[in-house]
PDB file of C-alpha atoms in Angstrom:
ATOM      1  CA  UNK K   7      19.730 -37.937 101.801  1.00 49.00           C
ATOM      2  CA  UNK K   8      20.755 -39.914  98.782  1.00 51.00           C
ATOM      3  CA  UNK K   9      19.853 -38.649  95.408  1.00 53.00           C
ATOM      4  CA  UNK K  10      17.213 -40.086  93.754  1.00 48.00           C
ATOM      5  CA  UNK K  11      19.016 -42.132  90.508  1.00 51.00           C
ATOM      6  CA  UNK K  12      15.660 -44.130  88.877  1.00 53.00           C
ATOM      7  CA  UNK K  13      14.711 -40.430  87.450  1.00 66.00           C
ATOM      8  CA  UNK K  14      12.831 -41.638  84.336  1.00 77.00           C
ATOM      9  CA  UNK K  15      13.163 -39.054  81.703  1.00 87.00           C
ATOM     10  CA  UNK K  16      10.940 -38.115  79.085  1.00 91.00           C
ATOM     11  CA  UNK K  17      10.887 -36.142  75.610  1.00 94.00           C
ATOM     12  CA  UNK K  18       8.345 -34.375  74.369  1.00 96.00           C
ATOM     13  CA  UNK K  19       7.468 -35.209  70.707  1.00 96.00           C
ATOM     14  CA  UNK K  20       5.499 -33.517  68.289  1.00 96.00           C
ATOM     15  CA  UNK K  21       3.531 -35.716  65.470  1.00 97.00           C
ATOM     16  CA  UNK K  22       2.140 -33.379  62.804  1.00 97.00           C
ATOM     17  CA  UNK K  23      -0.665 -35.277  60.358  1.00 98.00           C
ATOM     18  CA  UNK K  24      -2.299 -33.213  57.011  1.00 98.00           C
ATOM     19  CA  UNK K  25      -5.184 -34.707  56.798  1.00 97.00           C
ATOM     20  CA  UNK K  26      -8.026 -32.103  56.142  1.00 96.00           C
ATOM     21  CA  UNK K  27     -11.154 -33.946  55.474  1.00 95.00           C
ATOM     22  CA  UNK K  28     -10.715 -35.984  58.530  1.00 97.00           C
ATOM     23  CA  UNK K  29     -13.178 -35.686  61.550  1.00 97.00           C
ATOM     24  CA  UNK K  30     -10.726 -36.824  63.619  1.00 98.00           C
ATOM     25  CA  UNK K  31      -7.141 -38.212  64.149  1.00 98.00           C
ATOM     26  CA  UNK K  32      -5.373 -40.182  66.901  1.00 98.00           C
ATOM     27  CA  UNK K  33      -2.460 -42.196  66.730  1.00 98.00           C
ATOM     28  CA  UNK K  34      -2.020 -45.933  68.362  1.00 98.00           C
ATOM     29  CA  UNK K  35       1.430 -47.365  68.558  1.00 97.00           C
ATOM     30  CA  UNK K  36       3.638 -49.605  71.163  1.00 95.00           C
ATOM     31  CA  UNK K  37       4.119 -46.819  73.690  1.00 96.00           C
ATOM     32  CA  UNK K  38       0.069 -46.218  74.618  1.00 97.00           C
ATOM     33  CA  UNK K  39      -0.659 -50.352  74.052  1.00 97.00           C
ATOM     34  CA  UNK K  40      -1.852 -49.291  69.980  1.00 97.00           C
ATOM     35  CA  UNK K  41      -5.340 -47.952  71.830  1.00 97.00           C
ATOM     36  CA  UNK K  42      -6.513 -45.936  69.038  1.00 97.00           C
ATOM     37  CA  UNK K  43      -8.506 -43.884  71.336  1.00 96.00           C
ATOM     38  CA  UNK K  44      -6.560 -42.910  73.650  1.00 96.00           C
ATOM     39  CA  UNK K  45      -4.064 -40.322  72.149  1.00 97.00           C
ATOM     40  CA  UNK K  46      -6.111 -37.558  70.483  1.00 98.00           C
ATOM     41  CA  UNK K  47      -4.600 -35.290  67.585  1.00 98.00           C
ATOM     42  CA  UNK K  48      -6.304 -31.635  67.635  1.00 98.00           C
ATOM     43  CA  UNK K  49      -7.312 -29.979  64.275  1.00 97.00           C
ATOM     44  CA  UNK K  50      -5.640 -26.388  63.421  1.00 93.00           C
ATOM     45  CA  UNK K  51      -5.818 -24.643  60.473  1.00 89.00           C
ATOM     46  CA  UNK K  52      -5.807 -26.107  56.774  1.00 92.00           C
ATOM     47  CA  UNK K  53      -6.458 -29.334  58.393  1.00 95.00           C
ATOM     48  CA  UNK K  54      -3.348 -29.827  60.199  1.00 97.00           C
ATOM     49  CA  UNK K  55      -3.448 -32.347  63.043  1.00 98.00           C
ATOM     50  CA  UNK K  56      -1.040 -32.093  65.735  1.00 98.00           C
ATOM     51  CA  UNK K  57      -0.557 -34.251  69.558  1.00 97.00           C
ATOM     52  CA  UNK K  58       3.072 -33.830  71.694  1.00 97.00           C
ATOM     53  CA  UNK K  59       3.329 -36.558  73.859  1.00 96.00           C
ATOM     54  CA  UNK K  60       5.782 -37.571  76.766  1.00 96.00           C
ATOM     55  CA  UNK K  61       8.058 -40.481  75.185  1.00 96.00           C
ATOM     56  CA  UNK K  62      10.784 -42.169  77.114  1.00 95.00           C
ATOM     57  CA  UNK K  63      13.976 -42.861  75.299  1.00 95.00           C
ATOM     58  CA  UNK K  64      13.976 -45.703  72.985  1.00 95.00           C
ATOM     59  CA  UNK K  65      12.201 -47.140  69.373  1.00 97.00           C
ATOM     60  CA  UNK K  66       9.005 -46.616  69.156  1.00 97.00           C
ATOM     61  CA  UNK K  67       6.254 -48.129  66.382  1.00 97.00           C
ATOM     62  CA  UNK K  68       3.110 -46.576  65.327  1.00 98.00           C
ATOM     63  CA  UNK K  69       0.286 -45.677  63.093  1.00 98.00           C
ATOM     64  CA  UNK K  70      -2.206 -42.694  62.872  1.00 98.00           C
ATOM     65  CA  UNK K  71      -5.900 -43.522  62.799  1.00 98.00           C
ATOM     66  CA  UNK K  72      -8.381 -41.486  60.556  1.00 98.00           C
ATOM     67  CA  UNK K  73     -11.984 -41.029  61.134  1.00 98.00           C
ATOM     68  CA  UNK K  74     -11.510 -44.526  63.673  1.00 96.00           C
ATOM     69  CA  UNK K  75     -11.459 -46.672  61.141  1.00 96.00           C
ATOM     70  CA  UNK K  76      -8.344 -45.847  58.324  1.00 97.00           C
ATOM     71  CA  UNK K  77      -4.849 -46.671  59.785  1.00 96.00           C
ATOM     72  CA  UNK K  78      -1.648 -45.049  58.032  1.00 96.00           C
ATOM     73  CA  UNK K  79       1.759 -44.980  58.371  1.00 95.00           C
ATOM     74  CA  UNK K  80       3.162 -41.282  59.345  1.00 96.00           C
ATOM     75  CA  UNK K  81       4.625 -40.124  55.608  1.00 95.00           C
ATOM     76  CA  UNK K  82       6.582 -37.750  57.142  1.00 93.00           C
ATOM     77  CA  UNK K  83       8.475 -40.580  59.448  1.00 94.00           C
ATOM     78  CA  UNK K  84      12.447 -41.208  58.389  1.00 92.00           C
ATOM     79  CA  UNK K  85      12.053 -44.593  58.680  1.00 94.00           C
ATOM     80  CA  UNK K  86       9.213 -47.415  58.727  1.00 94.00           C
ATOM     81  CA  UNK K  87       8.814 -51.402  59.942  1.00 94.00           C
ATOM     82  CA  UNK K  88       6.509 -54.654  58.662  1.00 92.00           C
ATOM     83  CA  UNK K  89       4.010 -55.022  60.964  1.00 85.00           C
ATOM     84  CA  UNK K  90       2.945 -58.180  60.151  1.00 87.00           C
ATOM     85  CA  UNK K  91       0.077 -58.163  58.797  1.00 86.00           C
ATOM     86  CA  UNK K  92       0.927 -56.319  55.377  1.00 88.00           C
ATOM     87  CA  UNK K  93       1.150 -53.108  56.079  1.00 88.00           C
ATOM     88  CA  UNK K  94       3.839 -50.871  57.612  1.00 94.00           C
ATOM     89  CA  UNK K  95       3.814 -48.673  60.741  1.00 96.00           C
ATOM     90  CA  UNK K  96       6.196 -45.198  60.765  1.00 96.00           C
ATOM     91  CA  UNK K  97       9.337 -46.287  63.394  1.00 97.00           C
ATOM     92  CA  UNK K  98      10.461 -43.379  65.720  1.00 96.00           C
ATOM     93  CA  UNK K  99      13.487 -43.416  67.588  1.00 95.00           C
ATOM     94  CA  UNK K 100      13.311 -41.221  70.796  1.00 95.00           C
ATOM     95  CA  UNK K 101      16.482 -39.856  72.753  1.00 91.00           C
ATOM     96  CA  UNK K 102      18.152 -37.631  74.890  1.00 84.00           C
TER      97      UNK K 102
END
């Protein structure tokens, strides 16, 4: 039996988000097609916001969504990009 070499490995990352008067919190980037609904932050305590999500290897862009409505850059990101339209999204470079 040959062994399997298109193994397509994946990193768990953790985005953290303070943001205590929000209702809710997602974030929409280039890895889930910027569809601000469909990666979920849950609330903890002192209005911390937290999601860890599966991310291939590789550069990633993306912004966090408040309430639906207010998108922000991550300010705890190392590094950010133009996206375009005037504002920046937070950059995140994912490896092994």
């Amino acid at each position: 039996m040959a062994a399997n070499t298109n193994r397509e490995f994946k990193v768990f990352v953790r985005l953290v988000l303070l943001q205590p008067g929000a209702q809710s919190v997602s974030v929409a980037g280039d890895f889930n097609g910027w569809n601000p609904e469909q990666t979920k932050l849950e609330r903890s305590e002192g209005g911390m916001w937290t999601a860890t999500i599966p991310l291939k290897p590789g550069r990633y862009q993306y912004m966090f969504v408040i309430d639906g409505k207010q998108w922000i850059a991550d300010p705890l990101a190392d590094e950010a990009s133009g996206d375009g339209f005037g504002s920046e999204n937070a950059v995140l470079d994912v490896s092994i």
